[in-house]
Short mmCIF file of C-alpha atoms in Angstrom, two decimals:
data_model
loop_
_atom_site.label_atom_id
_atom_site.label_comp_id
_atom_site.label_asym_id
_atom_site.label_seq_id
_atom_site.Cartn_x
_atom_site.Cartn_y
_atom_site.Cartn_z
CA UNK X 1 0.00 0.00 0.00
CA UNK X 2 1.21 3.30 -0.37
CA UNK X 3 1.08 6.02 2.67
CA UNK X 4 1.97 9.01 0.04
CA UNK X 5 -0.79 11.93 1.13
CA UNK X 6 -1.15 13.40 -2.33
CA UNK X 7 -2.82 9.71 -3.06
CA UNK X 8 -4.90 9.76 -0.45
CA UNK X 9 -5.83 14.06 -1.97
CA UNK X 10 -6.17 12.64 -5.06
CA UNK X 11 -8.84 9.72 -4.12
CA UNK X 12 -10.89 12.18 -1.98
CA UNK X 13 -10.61 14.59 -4.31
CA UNK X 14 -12.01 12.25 -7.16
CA UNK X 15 -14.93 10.57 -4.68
CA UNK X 16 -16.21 14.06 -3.67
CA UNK X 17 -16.10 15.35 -6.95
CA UNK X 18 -17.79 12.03 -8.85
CA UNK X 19 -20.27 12.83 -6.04
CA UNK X 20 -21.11 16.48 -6.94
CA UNK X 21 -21.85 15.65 -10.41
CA UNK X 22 -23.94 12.68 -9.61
CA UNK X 23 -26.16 15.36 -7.12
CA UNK X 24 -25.88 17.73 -9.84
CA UNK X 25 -27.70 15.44 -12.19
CA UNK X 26 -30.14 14.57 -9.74
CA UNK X 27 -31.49 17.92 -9.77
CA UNK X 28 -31.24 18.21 -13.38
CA UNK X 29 -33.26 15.22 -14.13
CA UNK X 30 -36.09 16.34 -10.99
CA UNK X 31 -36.22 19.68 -13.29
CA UNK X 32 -35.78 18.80 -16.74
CA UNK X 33 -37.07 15.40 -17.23
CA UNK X 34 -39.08 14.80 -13.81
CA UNK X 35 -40.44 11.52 -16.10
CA UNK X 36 -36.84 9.83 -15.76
CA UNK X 37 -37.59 9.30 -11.80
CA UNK X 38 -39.01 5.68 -11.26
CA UNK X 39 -38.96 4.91 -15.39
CA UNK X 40 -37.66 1.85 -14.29
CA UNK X 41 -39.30 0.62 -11.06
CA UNK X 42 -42.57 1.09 -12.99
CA UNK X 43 -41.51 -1.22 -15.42
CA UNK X 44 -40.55 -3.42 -13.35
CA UNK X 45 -43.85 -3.05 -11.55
CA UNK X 46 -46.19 -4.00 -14.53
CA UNK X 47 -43.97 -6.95 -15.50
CA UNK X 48 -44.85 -8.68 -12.18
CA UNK X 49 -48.53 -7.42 -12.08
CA UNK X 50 -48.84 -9.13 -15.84
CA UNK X 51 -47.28 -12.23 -14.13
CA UNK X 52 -50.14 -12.40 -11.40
CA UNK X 53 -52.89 -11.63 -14.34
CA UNK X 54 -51.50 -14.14 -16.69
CA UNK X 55 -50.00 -11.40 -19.44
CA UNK X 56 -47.69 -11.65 -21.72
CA UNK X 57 -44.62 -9.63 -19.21
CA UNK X 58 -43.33 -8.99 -22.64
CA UNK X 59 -46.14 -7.00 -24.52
CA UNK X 60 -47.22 -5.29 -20.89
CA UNK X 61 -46.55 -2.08 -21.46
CA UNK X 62 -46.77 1.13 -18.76
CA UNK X 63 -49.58 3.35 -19.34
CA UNK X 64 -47.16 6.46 -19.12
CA UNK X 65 -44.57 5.22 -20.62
CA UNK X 66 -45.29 3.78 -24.33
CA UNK X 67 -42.16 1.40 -25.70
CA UNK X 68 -40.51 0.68 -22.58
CA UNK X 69 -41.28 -3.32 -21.68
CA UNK X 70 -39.52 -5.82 -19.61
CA UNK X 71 -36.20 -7.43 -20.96
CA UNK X 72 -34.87 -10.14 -19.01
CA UNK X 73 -35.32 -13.54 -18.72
CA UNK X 74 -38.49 -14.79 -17.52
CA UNK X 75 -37.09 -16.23 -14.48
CA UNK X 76 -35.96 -12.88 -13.11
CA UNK X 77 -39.33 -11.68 -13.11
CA UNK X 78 -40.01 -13.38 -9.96
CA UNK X 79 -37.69 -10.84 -8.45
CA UNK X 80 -40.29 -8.15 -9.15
CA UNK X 81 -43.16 -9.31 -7.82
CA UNK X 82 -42.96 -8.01 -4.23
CA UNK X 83 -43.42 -4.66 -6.40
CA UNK X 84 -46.52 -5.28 -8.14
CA UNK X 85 -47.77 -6.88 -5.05
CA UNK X 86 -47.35 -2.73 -3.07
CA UNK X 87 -50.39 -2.16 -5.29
CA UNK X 88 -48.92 0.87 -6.94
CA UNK X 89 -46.11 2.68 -8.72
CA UNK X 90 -44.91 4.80 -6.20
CA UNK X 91 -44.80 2.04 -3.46
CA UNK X 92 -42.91 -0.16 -6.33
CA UNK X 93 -40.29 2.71 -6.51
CA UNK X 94 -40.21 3.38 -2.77
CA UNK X 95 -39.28 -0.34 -2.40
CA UNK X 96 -36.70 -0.21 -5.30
CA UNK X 97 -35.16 3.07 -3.81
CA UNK X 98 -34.42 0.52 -1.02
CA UNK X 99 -33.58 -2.18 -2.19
CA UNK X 100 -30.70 0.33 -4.34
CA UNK X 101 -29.56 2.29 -1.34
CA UNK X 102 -29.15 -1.33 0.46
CA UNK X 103 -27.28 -2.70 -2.63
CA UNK X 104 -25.00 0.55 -2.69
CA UNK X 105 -24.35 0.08 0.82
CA UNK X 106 -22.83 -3.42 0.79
CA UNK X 107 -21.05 -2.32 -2.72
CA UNK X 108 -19.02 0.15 -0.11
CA UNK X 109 -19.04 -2.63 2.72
CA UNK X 110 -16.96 -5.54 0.29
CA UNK X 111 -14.38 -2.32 -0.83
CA UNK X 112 -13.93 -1.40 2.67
CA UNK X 113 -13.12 -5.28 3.74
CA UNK X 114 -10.85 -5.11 0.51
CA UNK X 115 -8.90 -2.72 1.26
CA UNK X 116 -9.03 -3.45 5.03
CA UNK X 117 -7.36 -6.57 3.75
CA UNK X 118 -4.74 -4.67 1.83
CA UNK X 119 -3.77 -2.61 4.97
CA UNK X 120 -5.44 0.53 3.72
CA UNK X 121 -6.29 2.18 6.78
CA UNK X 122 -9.69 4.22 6.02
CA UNK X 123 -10.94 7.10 8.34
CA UNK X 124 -14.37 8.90 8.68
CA UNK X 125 -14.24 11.15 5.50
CA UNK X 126 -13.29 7.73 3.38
CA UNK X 127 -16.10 5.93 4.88
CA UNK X 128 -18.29 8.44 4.10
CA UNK X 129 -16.68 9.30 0.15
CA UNK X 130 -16.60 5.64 -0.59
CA UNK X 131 -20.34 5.12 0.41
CA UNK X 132 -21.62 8.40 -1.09
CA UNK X 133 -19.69 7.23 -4.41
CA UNK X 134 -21.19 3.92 -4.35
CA UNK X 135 -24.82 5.84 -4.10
CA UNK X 136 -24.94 9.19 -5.30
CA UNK X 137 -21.93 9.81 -7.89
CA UNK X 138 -22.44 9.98 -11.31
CA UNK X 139 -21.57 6.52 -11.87
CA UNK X 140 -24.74 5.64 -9.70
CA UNK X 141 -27.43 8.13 -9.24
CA UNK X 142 -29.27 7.24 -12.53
CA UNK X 143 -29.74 3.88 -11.19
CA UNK X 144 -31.58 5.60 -8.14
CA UNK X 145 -33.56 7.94 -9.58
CA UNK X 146 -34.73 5.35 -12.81
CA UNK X 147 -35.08 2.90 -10.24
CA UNK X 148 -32.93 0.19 -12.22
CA UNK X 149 -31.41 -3.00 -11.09
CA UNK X 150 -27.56 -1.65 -11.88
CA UNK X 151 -26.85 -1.32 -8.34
CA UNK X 152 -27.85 -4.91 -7.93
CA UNK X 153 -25.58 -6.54 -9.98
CA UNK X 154 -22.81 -4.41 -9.08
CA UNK X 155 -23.23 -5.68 -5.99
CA UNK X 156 -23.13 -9.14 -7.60
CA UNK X 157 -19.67 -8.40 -9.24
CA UNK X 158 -18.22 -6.96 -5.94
CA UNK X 159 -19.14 -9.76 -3.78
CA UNK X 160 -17.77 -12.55 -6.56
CA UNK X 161 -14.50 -10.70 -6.49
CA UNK X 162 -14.45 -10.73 -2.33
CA UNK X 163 -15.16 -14.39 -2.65
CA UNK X 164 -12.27 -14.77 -4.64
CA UNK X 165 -9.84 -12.56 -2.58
CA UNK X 166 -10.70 -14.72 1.31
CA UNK X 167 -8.81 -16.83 2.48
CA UNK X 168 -9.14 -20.22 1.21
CA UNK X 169 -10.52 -19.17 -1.62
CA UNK X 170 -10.78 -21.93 -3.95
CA UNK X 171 -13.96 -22.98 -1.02
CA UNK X 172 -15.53 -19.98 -2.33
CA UNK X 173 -14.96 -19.88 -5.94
CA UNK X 174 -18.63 -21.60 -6.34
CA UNK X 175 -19.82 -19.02 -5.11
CA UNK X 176 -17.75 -15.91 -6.62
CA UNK X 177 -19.01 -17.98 -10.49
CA UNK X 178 -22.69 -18.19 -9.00
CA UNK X 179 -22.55 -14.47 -7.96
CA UNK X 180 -21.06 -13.67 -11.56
CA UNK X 181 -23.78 -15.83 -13.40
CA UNK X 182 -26.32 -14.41 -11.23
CA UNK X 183 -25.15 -10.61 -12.68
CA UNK X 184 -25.09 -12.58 -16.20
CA UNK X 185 -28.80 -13.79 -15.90
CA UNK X 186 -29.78 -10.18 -15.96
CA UNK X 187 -27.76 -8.66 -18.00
CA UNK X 188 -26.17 -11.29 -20.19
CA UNK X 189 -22.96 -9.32 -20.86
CA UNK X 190 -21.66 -9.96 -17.51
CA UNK X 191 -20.70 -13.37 -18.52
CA UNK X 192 -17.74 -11.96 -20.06
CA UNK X 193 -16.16 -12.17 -16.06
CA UNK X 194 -15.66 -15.55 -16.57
CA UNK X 195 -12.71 -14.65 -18.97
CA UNK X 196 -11.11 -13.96 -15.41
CA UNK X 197 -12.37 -17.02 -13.65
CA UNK X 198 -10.94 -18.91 -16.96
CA UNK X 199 -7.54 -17.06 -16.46
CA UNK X 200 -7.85 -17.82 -12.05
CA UNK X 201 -7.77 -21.40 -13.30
CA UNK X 202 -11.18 -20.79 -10.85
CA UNK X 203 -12.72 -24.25 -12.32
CA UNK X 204 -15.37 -24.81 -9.43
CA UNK X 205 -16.03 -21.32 -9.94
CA UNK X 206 -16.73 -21.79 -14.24
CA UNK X 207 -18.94 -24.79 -13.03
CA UNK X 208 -20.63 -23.11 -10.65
CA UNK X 209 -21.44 -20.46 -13.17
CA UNK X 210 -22.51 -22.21 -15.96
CA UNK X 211 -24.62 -24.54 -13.42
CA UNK X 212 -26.09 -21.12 -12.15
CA UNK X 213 -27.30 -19.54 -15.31
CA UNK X 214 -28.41 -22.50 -16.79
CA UNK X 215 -30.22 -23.51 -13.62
CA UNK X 216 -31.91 -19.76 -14.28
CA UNK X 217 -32.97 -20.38 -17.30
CA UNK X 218 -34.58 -23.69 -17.02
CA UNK X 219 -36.37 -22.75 -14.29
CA UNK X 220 -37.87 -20.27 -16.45
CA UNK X 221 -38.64 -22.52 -18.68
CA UNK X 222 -40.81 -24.82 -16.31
CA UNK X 223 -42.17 -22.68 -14.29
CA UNK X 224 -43.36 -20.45 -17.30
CA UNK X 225 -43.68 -23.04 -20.07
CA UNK X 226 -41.17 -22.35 -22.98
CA UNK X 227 -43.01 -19.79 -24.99
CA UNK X 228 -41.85 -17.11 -22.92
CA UNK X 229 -38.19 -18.04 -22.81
CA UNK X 230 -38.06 -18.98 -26.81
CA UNK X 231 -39.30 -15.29 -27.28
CA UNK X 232 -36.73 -14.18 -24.63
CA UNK X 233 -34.19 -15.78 -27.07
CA UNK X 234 -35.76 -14.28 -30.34
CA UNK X 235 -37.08 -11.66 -29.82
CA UNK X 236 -36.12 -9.67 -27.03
CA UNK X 237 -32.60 -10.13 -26.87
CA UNK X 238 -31.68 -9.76 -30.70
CA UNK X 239 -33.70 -7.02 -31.27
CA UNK X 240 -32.60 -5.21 -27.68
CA UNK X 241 -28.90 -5.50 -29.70
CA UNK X 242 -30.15 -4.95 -32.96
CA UNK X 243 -31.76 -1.56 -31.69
CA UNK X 244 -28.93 -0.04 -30.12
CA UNK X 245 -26.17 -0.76 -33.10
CA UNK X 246 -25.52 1.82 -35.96
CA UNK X 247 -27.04 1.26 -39.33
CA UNK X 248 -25.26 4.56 -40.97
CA UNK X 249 -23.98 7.66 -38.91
CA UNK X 250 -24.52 7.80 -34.97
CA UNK X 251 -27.09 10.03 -34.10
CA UNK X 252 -24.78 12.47 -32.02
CA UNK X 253 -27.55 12.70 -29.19
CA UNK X 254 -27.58 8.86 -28.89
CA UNK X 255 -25.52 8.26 -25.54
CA UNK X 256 -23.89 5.20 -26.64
CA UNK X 257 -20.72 5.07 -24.88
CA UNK X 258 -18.84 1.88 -27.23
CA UNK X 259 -16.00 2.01 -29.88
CA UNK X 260 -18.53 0.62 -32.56
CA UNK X 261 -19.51 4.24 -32.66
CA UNK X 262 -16.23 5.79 -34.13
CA UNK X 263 -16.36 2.39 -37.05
CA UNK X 264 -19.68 3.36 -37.76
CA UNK X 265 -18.84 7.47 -38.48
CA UNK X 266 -16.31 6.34 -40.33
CA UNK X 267 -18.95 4.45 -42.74
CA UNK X 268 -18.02 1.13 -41.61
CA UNK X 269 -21.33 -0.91 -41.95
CA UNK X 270 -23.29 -2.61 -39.13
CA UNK X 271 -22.18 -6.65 -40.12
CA UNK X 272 -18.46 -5.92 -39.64
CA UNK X 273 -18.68 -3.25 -36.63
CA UNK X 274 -19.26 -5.94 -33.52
CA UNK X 275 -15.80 -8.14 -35.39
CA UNK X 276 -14.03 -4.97 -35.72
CA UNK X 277 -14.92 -4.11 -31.88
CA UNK X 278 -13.68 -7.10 -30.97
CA UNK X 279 -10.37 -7.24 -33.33
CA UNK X 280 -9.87 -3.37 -31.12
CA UNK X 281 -10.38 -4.73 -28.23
CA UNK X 282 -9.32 -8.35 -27.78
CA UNK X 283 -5.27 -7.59 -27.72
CA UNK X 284 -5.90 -5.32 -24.56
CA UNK X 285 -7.60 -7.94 -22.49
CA UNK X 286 -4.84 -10.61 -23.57
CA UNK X 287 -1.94 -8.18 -22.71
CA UNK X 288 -3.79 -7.36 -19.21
CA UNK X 289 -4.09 -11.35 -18.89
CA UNK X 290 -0.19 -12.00 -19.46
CA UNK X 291 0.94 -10.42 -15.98
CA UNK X 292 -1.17 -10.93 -12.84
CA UNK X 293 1.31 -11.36 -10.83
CA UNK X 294 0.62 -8.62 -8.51
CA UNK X 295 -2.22 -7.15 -6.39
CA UNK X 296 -2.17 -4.43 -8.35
CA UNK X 297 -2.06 -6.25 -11.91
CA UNK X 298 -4.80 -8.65 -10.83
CA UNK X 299 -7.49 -5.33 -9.90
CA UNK X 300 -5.96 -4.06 -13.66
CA UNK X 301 -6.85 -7.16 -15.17
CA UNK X 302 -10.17 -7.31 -13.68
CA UNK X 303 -11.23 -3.71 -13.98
CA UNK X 304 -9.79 -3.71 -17.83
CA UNK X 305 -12.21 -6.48 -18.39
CA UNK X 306 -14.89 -4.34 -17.66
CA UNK X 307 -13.69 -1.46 -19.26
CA UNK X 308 -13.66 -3.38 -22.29
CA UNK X 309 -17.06 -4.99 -22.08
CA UNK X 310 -18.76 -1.25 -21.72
CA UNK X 311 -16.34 -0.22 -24.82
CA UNK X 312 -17.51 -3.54 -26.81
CA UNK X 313 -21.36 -3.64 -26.33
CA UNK X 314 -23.38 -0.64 -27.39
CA UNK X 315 -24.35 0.75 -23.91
CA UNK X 316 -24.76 4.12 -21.65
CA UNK X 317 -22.99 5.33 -18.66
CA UNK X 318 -25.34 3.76 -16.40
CA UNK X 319 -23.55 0.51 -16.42
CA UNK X 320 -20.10 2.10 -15.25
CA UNK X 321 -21.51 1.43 -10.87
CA UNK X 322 -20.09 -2.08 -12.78
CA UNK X 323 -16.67 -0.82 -12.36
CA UNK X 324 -16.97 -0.02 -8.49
CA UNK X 325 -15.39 -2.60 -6.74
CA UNK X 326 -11.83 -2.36 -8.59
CA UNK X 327 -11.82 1.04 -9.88
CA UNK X 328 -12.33 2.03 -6.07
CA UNK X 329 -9.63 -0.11 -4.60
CA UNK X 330 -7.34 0.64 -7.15
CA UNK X 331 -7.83 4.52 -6.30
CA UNK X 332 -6.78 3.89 -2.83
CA UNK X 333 -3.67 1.45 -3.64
CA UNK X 334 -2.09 3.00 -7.09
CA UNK X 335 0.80 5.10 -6.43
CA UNK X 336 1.71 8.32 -7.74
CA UNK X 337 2.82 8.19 -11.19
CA UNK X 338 2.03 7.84 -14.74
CA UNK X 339 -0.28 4.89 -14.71
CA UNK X 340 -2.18 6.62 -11.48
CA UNK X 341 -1.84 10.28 -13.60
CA UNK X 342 -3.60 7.92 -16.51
CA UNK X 343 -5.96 6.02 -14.22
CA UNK X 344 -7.36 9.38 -12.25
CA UNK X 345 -7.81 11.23 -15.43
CA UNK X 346 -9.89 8.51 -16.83
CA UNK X 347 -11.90 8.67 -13.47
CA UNK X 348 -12.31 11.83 -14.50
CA UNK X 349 -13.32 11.93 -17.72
CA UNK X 350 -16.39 9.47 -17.15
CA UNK X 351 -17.74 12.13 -14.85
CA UNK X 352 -18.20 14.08 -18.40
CA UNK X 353 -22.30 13.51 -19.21
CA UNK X 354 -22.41 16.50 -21.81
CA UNK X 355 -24.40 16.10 -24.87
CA UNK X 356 -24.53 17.63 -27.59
CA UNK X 357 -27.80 19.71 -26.62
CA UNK X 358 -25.72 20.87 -23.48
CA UNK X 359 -23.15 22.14 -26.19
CA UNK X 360 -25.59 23.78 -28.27
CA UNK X 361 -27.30 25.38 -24.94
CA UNK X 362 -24.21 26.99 -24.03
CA UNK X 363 -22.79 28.31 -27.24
CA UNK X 364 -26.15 30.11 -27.56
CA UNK X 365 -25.29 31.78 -24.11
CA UNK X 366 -22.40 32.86 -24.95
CA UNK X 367 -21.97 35.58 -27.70
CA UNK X 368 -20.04 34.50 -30.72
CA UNK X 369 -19.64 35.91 -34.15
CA UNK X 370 -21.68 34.11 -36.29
CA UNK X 371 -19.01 32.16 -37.78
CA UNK X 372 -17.17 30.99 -35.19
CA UNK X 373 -20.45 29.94 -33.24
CA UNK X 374 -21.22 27.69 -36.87
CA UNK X 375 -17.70 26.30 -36.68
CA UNK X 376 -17.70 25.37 -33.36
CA UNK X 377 -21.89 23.62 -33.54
CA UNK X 378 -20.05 21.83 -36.53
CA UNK X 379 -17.08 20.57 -34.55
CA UNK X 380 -18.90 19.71 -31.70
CA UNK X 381 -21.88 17.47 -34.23
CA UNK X 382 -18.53 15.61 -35.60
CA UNK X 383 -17.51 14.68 -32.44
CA UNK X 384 -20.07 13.38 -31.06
CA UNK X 385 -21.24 11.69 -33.37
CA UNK X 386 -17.78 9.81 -33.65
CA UNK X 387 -17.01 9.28 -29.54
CA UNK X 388 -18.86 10.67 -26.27
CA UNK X 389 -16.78 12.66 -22.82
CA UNK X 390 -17.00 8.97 -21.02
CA UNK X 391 -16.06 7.07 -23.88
CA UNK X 392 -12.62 8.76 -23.65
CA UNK X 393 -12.52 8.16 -19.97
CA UNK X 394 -12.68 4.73 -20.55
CA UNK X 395 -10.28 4.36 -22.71
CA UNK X 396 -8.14 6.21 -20.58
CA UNK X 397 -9.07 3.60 -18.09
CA UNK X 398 -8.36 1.10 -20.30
CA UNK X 399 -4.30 2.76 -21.18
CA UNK X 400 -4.05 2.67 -17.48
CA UNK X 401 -4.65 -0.86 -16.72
CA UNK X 402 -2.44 -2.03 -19.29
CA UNK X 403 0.36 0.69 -17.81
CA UNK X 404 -0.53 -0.80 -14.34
CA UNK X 405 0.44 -4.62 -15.22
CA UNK X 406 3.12 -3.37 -17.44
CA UNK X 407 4.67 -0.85 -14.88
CA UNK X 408 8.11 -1.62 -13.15
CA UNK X 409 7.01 0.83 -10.32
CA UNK X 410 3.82 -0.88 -9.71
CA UNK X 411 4.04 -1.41 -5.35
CA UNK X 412 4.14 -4.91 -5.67
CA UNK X 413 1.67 -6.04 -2.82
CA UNK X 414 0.64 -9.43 -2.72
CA UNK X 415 -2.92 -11.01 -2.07
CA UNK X 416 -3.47 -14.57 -2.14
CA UNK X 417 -5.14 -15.85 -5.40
CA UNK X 418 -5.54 -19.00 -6.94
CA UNK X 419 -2.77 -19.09 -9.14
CA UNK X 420 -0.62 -18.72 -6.20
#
């Protein structure tokens, strides 16, 4: 661990900060689009109230909110049902507000025990960052106010990752690959952890995952027959991808945060952008995979491998609460230096929500001759369209892990793992 203060500035600095602009978009969505608060609790609500009346929880849609429907396997629905069961919106949202701030909570709970492990001693004001980060920064206050499930599989991913860091930890790797398949159920793209439990050598863990999600969805498939689950398969989840790809230019207001988005401005069609992505990609998670050898190199590996997932599947910001667990550690433990310079300006940059409206809002505020203001509403359309603020961060993110595993200055702490 490192005792320099200017790391321990630097972390508070980028906790209270990440925390500002995730209140600061809380009252912009109360005020601008007051519609956005419970979007997804009410969703979630009418999915398990067409369960109880025998709908279709895939053609249910809210009253209020035409073309948003349920998207995850059938199984999961079950999950949802103490909501419809409240009798109304609200009361579904009040419970999912809960059930968020609790999943937060132990989010900040498994990186305190981390780095408790690590000998990073923590006082009040890191208590207090860490847990308001976990909750309220802009990594995680979308999930609150939409009322999404986000927060819950983060918590998923943070737990698997304890599980594999305690002692005797091949005992728990069945349950680290069962916490990871759980997140997978949901989500799907999740699965793409068990790259690391492949590279662990975490075999009861792989098992336990496959056994998991399988488990998940044939329990879907008797409880619900297999109608429901075959139109899971073709239906919802290739046309929930098929949706948020590029057929020609991005839209520049789309917030799409992936690297399919600069292929597609540069006219590369829609069949070869997802090989392309992963051609980009790939050789960054196998370099991060070569050396893990280190505390430090392991968190790189793991938080690279999310990094890359986000920059590979056409998603927004919301999913970065994914990255908690070892972007958070890693901010306490990294010392001062190029890859930390590299790692904290990523942080950084994923604070960046502007959109191009925000652009075009504040160039009208401020007075420009007409030709500059054209130029610079021109500029701004190009880039946008090509990559987003976070997008960068995450690359930077991604530059940083690879400079962490590849760094000679690296501190060179040690926690056990199973390829020790």
């Amino acid at each position: 661990m490192t005792d320099d203060p200017s790391v321990r500035r630097s972390t508070r600095a980028v906790l209270a900060i990440g925390i500002l602009v995730g209140l600061t978009l809380a009252v912009e969505t109360a005020l601008s689009t007051p519609e956005q608060v419970g979007l997804a609790s009410t969703v979630y609500y009418y999915a398990g109230e067409a369960i109880l009346t025998g709908e279709n929880v895939y053609t249910v849609t809210p009253p209020d909110y035409d073309g948003y429907n349920y998207l995850y396997p059938p199984i999961v629905v079950l999950a949802f049902l103490p909501h419809a069961l409240l009798g109304s919106e609200t009361a579904a949202f009040a419970l999912q507000t809960i059930l968020n701030v609790a999943a937060g909570t132990g989010i900040a709970i498994v990186v305190w025990r981390g780095l408790a492990r690590r000998g990073v001693s923590l006082e009040r004001v890191d208590y207090a960052l860490v847990l308001g980060f976990t909750l309220l920064s802009s990594h995680a206050i979308t999930q609150v106010i939409q009322g999404q499930v986000t927060l819950w599989l983060a918590f998923l991913l943070a737990a698997g990752f304890d599980a594999l860091e305690r002692e005797r930890e091949r005992e728990r790797e069945a349950v680290a690959g069962a916490a990871f398949a759980l997140a997978a159920l949901v989500k799907l793209f999740p699965a793409v952890i068990g790259l690391w439990l492949v590279r662990r050598r975490a075999w009861r863990g792989v098992a336990a995952a496959v056994a998991t999600g399988c488990g998940g969805l044939l329990a879907g498939l008797v409880l619900f027959g297999p109608d429901l689950t075959i139109q899971y398969v073709t239906e919802v989840l290739t046309g929930r991808f098929q949706e948020s790809t590029f057929d020609g230019v991005p839209d520049p207001d789309r917030s799409l945060v992936t690297v399919r988005r600069l292929f597609a401005a540069l006219g590369v069609g829609p069949t070869l952008l997802t090989p392309l992505a992963l051609a980009t990609l790939a050789p960054f998670v196998a370099a991060l995979y070569r050396r893990v050898d280190t505390d430090e190199r392991r968190l790189a590996a793991l938080l690279g491998t999310l990094v890359a997932t986000l920059l590979f599947m056409p998603l927004q910001p919301l999913y970065f609460s994914l990255l908690a667990f070892p972007l958070l550690v890693l901010l306490y433990r990294l010392p001062a230096g190029r890859s930390r310079r590299l790692f904290v300006a990523g942080v950084y940059c994923t604070y960046a929500m502007f959109s191009l409206e925000m652009v075009v809002v504040a160039v009208g505020v401020v007075p420009l001759p007409a030709g500059l203001e054209a130029a610079v509403l021109s500029v701004a359309e190009t880039v946008f369209t090509a990559i987003l603020p976070p997008t960068v961060g995450m690359w930077l993110l991604l530059f940083a892990c690879v400079s962490i595993c590849y760094d000679g200055e690296t501190a060179a702490h040690r926690v056990p793992s199973p390829a020790d």
